[in-house]
Coordinates of C-alpha atoms in Angstrom, one line a residue:
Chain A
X179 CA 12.0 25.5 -12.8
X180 CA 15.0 26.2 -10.4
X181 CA 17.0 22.7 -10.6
X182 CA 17.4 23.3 -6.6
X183 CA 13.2 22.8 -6.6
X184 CA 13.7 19.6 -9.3
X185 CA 12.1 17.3 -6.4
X186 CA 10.2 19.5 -4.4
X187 CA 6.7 19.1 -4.5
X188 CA 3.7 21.2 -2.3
X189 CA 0.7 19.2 -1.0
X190 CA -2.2 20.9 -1.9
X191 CA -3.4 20.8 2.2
X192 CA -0.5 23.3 2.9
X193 CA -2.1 26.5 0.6
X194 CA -5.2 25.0 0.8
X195 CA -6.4 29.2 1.0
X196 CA -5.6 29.3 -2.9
X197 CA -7.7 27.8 -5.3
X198 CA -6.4 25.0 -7.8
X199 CA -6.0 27.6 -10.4
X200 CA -4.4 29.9 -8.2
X201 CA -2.5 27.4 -6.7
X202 CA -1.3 26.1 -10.7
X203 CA -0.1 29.8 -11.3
X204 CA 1.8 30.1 -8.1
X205 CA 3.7 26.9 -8.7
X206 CA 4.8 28.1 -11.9
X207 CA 5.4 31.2 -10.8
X208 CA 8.1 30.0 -8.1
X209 CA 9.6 27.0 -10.2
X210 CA 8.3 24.4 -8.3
X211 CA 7.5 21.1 -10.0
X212 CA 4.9 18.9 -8.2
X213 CA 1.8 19.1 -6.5
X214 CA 0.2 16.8 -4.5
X215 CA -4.1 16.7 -4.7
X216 CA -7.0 16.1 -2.2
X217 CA -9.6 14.1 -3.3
X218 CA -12.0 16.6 -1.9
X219 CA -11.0 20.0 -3.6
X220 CA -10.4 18.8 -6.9
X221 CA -13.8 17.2 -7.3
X222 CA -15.2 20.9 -6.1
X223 CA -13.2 22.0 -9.4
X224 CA -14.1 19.0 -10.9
X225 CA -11.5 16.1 -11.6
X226 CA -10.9 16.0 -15.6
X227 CA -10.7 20.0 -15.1
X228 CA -7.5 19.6 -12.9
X229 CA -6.1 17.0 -14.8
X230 CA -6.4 19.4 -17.8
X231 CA -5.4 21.8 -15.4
X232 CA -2.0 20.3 -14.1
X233 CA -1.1 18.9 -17.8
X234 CA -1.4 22.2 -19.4
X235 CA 0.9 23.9 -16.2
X236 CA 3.5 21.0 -16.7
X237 CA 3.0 20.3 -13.6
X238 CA 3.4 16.8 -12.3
X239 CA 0.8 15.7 -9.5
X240 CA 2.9 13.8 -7.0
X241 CA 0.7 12.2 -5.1
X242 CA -3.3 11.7 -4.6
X243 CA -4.6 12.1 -0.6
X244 CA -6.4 10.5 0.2
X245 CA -7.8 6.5 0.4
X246 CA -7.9 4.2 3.2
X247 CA -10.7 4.0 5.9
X248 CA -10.7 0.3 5.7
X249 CA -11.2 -0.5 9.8
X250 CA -15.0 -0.5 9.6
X251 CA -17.0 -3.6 10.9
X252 CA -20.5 -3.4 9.6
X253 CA -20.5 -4.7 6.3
X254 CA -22.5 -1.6 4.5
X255 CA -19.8 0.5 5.8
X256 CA -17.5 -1.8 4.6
X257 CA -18.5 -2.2 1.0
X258 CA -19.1 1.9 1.2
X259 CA -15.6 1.8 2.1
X260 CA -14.4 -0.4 -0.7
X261 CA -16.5 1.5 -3.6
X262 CA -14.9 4.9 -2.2
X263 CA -11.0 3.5 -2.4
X264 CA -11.7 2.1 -5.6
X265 CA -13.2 5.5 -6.9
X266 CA -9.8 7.4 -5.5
X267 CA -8.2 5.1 -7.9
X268 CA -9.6 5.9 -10.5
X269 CA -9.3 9.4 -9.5
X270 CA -5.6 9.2 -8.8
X271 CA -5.6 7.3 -12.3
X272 CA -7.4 10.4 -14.1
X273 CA -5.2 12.8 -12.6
X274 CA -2.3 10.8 -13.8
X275 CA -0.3 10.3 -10.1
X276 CA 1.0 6.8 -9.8
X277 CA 0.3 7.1 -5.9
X278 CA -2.6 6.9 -3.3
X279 CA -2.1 7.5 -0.5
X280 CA -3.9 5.6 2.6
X281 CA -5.5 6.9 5.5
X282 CA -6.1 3.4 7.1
X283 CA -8.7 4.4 9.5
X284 CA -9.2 4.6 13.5
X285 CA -11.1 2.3 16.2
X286 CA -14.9 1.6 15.2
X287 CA -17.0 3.2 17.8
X288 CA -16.8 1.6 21.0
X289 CA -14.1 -1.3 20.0
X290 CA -10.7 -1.4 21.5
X291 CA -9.1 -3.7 19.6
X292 CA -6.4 -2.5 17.4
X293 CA -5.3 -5.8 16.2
X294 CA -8.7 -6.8 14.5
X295 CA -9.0 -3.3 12.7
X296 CA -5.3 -3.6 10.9
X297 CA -6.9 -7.5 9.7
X298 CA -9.5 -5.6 8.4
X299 CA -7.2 -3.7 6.9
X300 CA -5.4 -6.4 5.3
X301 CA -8.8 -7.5 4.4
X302 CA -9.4 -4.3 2.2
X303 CA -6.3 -4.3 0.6
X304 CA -6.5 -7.5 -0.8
X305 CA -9.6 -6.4 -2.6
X306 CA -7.6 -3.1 -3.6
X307 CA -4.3 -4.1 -4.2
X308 CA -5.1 -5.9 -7.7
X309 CA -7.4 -3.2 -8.7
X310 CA -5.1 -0.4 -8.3
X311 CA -2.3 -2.1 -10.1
X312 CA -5.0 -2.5 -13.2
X313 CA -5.3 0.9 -13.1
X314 CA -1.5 1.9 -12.8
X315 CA -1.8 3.2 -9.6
X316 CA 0.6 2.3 -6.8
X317 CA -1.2 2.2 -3.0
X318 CA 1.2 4.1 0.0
X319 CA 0.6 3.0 3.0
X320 CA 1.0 6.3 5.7
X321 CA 1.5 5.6 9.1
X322 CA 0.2 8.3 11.3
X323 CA 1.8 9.5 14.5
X324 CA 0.6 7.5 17.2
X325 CA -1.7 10.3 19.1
X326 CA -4.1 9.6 15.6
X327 CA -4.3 5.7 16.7
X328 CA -7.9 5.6 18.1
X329 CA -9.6 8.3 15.7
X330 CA -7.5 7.9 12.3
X331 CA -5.1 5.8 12.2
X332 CA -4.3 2.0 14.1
X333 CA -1.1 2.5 11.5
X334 CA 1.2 3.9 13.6
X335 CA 4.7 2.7 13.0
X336 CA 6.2 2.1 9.6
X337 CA 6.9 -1.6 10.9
X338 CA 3.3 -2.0 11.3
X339 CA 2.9 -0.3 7.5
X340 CA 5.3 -2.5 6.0
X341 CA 3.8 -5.7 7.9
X342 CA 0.7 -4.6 5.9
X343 CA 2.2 -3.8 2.4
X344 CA 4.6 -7.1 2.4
X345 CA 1.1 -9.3 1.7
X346 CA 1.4 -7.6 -1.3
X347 CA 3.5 -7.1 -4.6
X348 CA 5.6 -3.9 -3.8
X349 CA 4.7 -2.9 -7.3
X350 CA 0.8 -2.7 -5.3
X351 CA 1.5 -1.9 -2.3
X352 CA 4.5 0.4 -0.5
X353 CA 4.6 3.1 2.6
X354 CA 4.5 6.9 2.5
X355 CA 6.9 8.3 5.1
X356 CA 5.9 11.6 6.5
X357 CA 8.8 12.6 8.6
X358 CA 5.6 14.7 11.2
X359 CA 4.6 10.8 12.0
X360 CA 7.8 8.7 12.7
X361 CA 10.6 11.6 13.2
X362 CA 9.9 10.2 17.4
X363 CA 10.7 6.7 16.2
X364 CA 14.0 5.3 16.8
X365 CA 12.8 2.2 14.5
X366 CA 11.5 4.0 11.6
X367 CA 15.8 4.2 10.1
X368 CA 15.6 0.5 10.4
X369 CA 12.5 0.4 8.9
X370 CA 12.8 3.0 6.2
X371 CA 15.9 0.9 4.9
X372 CA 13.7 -2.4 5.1
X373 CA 11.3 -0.6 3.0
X374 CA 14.1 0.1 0.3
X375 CA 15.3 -2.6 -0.2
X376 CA 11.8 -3.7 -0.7
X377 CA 11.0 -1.5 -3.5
X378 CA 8.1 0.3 -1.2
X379 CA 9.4 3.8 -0.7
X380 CA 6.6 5.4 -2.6
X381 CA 6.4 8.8 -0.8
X382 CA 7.8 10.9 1.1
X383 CA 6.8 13.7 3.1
X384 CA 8.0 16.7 5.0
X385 CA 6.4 18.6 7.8
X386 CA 7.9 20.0 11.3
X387 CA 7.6 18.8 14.9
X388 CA 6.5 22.2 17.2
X389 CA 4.6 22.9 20.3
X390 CA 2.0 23.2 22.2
X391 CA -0.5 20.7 20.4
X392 CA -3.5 22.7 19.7
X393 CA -7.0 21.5 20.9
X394 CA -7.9 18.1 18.2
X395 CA -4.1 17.9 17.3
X396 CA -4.5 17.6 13.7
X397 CA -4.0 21.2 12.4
X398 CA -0.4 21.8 14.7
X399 CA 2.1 20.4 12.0
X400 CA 5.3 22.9 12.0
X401 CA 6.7 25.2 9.2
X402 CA 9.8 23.4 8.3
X403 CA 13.2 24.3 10.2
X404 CA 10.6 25.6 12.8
X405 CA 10.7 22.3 14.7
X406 CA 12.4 19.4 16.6
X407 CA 12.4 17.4 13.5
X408 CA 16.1 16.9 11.9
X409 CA 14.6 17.0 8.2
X410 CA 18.0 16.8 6.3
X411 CA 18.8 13.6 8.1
X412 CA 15.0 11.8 7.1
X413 CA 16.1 13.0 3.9
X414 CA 19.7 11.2 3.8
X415 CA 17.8 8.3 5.4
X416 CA 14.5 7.8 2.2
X417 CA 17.9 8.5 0.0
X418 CA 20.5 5.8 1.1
X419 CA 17.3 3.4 0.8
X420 CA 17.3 4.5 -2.7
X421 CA 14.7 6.8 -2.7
X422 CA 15.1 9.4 -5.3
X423 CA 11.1 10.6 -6.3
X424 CA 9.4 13.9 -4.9
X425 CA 9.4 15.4 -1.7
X426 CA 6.3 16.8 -0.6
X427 CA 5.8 19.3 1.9
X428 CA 1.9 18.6 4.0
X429 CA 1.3 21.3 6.2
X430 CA -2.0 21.3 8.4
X431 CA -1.5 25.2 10.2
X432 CA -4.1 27.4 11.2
X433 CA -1.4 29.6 11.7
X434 CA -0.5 29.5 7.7
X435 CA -3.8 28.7 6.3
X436 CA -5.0 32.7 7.5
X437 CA -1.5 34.1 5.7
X438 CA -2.1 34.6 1.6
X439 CA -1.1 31.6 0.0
X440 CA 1.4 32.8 -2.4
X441 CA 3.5 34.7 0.4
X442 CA 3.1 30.8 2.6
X443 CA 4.0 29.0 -0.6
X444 CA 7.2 30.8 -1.5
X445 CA 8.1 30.6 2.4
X446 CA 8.0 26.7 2.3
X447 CA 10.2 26.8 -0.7
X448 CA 12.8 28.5 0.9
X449 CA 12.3 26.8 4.2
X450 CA 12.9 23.4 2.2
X451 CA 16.0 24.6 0.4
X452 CA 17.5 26.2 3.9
X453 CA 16.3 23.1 5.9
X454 CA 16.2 20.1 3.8
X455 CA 18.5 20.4 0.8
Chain B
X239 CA -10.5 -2.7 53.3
X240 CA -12.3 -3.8 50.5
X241 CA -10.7 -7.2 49.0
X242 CA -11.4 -6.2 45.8
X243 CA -9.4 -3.0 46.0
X244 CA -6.6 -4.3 47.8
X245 CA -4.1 -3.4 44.7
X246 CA -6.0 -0.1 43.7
X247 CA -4.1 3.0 44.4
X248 CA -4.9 6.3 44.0
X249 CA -2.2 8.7 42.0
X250 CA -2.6 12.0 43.8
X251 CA -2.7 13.7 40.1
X252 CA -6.1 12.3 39.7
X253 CA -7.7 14.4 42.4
X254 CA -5.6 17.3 43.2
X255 CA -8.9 18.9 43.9
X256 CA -8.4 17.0 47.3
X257 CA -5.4 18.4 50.0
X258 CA -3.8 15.3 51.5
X259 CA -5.6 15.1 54.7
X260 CA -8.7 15.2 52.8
X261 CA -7.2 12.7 50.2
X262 CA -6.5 10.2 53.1
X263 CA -9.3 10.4 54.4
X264 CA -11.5 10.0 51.5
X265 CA -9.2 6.9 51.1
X266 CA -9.6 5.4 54.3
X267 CA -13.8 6.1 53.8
X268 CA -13.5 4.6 50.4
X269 CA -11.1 1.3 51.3
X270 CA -8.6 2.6 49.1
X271 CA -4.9 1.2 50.4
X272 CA -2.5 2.8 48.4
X273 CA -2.0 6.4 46.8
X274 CA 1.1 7.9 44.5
X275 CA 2.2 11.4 45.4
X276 CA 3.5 14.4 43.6
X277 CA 6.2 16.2 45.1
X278 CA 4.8 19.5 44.9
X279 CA 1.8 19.2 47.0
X280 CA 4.0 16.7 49.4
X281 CA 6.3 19.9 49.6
X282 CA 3.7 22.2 50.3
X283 CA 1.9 20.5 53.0
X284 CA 5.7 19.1 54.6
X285 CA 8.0 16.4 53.8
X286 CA 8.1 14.8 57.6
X287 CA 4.2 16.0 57.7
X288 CA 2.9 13.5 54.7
X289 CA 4.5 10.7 55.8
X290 CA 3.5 11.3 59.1
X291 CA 0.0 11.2 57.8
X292 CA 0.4 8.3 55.4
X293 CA 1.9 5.9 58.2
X294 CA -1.2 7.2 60.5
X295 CA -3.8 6.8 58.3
X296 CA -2.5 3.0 57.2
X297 CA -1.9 4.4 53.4
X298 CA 1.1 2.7 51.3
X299 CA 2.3 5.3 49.5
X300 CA 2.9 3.2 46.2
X301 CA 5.0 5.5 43.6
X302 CA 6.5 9.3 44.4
X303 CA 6.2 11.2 40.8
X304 CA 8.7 12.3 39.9
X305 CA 12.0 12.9 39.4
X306 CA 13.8 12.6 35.9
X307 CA 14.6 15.7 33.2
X308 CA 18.3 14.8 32.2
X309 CA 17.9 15.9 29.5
X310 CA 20.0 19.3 29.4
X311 CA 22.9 19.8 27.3
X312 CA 24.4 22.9 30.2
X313 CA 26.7 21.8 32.4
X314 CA 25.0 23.9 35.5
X315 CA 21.5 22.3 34.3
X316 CA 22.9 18.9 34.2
X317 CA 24.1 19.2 38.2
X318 CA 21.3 21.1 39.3
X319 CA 19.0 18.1 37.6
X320 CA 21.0 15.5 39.3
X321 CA 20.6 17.5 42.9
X322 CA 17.3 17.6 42.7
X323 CA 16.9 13.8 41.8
X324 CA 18.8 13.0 44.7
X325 CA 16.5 15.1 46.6
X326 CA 13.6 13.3 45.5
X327 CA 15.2 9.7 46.0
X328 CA 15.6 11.4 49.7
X329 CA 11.7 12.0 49.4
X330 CA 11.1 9.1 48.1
X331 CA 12.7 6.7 51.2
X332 CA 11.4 9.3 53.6
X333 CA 7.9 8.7 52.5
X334 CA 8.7 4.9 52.4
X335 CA 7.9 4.2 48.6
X336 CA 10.3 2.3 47.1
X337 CA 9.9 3.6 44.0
X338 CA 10.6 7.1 42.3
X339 CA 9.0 7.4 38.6
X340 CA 11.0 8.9 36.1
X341 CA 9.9 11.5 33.3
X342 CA 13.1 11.5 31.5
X343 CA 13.2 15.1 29.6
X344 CA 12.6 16.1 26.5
X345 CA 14.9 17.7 24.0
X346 CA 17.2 21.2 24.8
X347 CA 16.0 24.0 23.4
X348 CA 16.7 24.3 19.8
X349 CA 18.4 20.0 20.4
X350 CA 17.0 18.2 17.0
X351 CA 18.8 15.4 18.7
X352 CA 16.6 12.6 20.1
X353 CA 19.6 9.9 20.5
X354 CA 22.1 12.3 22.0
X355 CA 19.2 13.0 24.5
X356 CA 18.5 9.8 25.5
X357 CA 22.7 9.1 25.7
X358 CA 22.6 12.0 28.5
X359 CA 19.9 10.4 30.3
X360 CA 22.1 7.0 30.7
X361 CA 24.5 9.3 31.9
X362 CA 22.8 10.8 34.7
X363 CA 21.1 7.2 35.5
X364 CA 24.8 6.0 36.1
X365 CA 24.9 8.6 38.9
X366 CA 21.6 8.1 40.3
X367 CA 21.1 4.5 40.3
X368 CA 23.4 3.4 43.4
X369 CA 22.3 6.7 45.1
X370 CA 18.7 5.6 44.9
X371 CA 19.7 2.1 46.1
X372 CA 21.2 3.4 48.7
X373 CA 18.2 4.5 50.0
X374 CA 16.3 1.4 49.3
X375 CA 14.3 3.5 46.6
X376 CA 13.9 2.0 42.5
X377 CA 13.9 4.0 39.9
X378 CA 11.3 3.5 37.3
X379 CA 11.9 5.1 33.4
X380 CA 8.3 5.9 32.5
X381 CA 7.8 6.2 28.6
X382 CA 5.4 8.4 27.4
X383 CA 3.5 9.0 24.5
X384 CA 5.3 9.9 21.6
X385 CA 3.1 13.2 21.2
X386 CA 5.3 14.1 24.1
X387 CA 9.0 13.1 23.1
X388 CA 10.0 16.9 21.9
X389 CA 8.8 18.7 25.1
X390 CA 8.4 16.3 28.0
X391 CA 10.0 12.6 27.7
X392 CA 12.3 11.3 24.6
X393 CA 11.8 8.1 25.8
X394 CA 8.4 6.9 24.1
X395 CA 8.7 3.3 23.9
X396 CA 8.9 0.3 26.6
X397 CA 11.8 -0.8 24.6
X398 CA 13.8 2.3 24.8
X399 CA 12.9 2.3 28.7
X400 CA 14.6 -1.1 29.3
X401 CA 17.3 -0.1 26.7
X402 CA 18.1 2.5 29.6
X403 CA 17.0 0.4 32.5
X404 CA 19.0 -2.9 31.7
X405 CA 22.1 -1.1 31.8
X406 CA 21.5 -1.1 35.6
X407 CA 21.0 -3.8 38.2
X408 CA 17.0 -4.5 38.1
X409 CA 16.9 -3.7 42.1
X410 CA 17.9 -0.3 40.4
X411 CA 16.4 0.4 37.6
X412 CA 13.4 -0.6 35.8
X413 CA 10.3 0.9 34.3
X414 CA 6.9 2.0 35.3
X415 CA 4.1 0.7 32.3
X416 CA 1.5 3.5 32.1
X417 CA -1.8 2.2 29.5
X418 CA -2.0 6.2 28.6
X419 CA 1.2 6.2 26.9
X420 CA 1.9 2.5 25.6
X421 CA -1.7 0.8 24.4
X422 CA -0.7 2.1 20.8
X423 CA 1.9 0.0 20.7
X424 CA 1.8 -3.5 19.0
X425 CA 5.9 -4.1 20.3
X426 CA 4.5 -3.3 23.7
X427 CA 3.0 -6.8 25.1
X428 CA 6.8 -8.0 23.9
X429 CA 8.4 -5.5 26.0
X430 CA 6.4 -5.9 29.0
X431 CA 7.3 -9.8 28.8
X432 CA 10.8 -8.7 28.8
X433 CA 10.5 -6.4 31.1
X434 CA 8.7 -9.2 33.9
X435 CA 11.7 -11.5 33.1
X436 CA 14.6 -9.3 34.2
X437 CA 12.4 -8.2 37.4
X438 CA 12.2 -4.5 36.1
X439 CA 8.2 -4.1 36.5
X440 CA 8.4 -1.6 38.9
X441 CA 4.9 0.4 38.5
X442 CA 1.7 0.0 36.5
X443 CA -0.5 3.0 36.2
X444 CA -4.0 2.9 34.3
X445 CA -5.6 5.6 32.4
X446 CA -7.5 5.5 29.0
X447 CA -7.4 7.3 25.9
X448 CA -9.7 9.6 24.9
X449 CA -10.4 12.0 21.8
X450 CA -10.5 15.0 20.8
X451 CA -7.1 16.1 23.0
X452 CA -7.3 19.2 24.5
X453 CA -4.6 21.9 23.8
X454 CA -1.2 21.1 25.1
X455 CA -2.4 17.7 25.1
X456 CA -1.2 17.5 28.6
X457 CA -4.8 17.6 30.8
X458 CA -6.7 14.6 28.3
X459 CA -6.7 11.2 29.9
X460 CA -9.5 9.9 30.4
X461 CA -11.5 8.3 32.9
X462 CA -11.5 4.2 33.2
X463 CA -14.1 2.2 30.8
X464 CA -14.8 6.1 28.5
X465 CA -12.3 5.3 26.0
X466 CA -10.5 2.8 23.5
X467 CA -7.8 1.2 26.0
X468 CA -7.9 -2.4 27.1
X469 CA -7.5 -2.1 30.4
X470 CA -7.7 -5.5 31.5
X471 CA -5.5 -7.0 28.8
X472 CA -2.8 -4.8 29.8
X473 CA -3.3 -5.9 33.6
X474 CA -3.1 -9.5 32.3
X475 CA -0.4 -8.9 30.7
X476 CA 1.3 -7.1 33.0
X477 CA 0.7 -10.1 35.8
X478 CA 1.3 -12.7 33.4
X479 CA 4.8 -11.1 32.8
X480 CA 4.4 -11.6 36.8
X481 CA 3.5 -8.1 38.5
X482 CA 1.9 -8.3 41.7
X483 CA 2.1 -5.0 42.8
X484 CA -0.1 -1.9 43.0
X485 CA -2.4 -0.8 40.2
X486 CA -2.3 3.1 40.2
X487 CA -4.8 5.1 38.5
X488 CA -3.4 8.4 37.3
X489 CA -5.6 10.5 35.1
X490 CA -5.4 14.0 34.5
X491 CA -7.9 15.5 33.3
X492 CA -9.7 19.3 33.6
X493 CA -13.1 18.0 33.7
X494 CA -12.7 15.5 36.8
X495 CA -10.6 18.1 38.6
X496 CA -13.6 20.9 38.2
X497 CA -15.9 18.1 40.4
X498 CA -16.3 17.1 43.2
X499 CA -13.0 15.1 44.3
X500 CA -14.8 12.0 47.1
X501 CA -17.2 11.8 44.0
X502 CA -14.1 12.0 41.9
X503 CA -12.4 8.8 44.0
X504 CA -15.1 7.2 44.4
X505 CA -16.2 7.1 40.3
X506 CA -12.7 6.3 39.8
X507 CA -12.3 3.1 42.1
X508 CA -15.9 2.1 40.6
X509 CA -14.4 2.1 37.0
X510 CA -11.3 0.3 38.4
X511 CA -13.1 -2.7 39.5
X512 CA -15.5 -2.5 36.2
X513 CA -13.4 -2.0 34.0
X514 CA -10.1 -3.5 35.2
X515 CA -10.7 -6.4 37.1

């Protein structure tokens, strides 16, 4: 591994054109350290596979993607809802990643009230706080850019994520920052260093700001250095809170999913030492 | 007029499908008071002409969109921006709207730099402001949605509005609320409070949000009632922060511009008294 690499870590989303074992080889074949997993893929592989998988690569699983959800109103939904986190637990648990990462979920059909959804939230939490923590598992709270708000996400500042996570023991509950969803937000410095001195910094996140949105917005993240996102100084910023764990690189881009993943893989490496080392 | 729709106005945006005599007329048919213009299609059809036909048709023409983009780092840009704001403050009094919406500009080509962005855009404001006063026209700092701040507006948040705005007198400067581009916000009803107390409610605009976005993201708000906004828990809060002045309806939006524009007006003022009164 090239010590320059020592934090770097690829979400699995970014290459998601290479299967697991491909994806294993690649990483050891360019020195990078960490990977982080979607719940979805690896049970396709199947889940004690991959965690032989990444163990016998030496490769450290960074982060699980993805839990959360929670906004629902009807109850069966709701105790579907609960069930489902509690299996990514035990998934993230499995895989051995100390972090979950949360989705938290968008507007029920037809409501329009973002308040009651982040109580449910809360709600959910409560119930999944405890039982994460029995199973050595940390939850991050991600906020998602506010253009997700209705359809993914009523999380959409990293105030609103850490008015969520302080219910709860920070050793339970923290944020993930993904620099795509608060690089706009001239709170999120404040915020980031609140979340320091907190103890919740549990992950962080790179991906590029570009244009035009495409049609559905979710699949437009940016290359990194190809955007209007300053990445070096989110990086200073997760630091001087005292952030010092992986950096993961989430890339959702048509463009890059049709390339071959080992050519988009060793790109992103480069990218991240040019553009955020 | 009807009683009921003695606030609605029409933003001209909503059906461009309309020319302006056809758009005052279907107004005056319709008992709509008050419309918002563009300055393109006022151009087109003639400065002197519009007004003309505004004053004889009985319309209060409520908001002229827009002048703003101060963004630009080159010092021929910055003057040539600052002309043509003056220009459309000149518009603006000629057309006898006291008020001029601002789209402030998104970031320079290649700029990572949101803050000295928004620095330039206090900048020109110093400039414009006692011009604009002058002329008995407001100005009126419109945030937008953060999905816009690289290509279109940096300022995304009420609260960095009336950071800009309350550096002028409020007669000045103030801001104009838009549902579209603020009902994500939980800081929002906050800002809008402080925003009624120093007088700097200057415009209220209503669209809602709906999902999937189209590509560009530009041409996706939707109609009143079809989507996840509040409308009338913004108007209250908007009149309890003491705003008595026109509600605008500004949606654009491919699908209502392919119809029919009188079917257009008239679904729209329908969904304005359903939906947000």
């Amino acid at each position: 591994m090239s010590e320059a690499l020592a934090r770097f870590s690829i979400n699995q989303m970014t290459v998601k054109q290479l299967s697991l074992p491909e994806l294993a080889a690649a990483c050891t074949d360019l020195g990078i350290p960490g990977i982080g997993l979607w719940r979805e893929p690896v049970r396709s592989y199947g889940l004690e596979k991959t965690a032989k998988l990444m163990r016998d690569a030496g490769l450290t699983v960074t982060t699980l993607c993805r839990g959360g959800f929670l906004t629902e109103t009807d109850p069966h939904a709701r105790v579907r809802a609960i069930d489902d986190n509690r299996a990514a637990i035990d998934e993230a648990a499995t895989l051995g990643t100390d972090t979950l990462v949360l989705v938290s979920g968008g507007l029920p059909a037809g409501s329009k009230d973002l308040h009651g959804a982040r109580s449910r939230i809360a709600d959910a939490l409560a119930d999944l706080a405890p039982y994460a923590a029995s199973r050595g598992v940390r939850l991050a709270i991600e906020p998602l850019h506010p253009m997700f708000a209705s359809d993914r996400c009523v999380v959409s500042t990293l105030a609103q994520a850490l008015d969520l996570a302080e219910r709860f023991p920070a050793s339970q509950v923290g944020v993930c920052v993904d620099t795509y969803h608060v690089w706009w937000d001239d709170q999120a410095p404040a915020q980031i260093a609140r979340a320091g001195r907190g103890g919740r910094l549990h992950a962080f996140q790179l991906a590029d700001w570009v244009t035009p949105l495409p049609e559905g917005v979710l699949n437009g993240r940016g290359q990194l250095g190809e955007g209007s996102v300053d990445l070096r100084s989110w990086r200073a910023l997760v630091e001087e809170a005292g952030y010092g764990g992986p950096i993961e690189v989430e890339l959702f881009n048509e463009a890059l999913w049709s390339r071959a993943g080992h050519e988009v893989l060793s790109e992103t490496s480069r990218n991240y030492l040019q553009h955020a080392c």
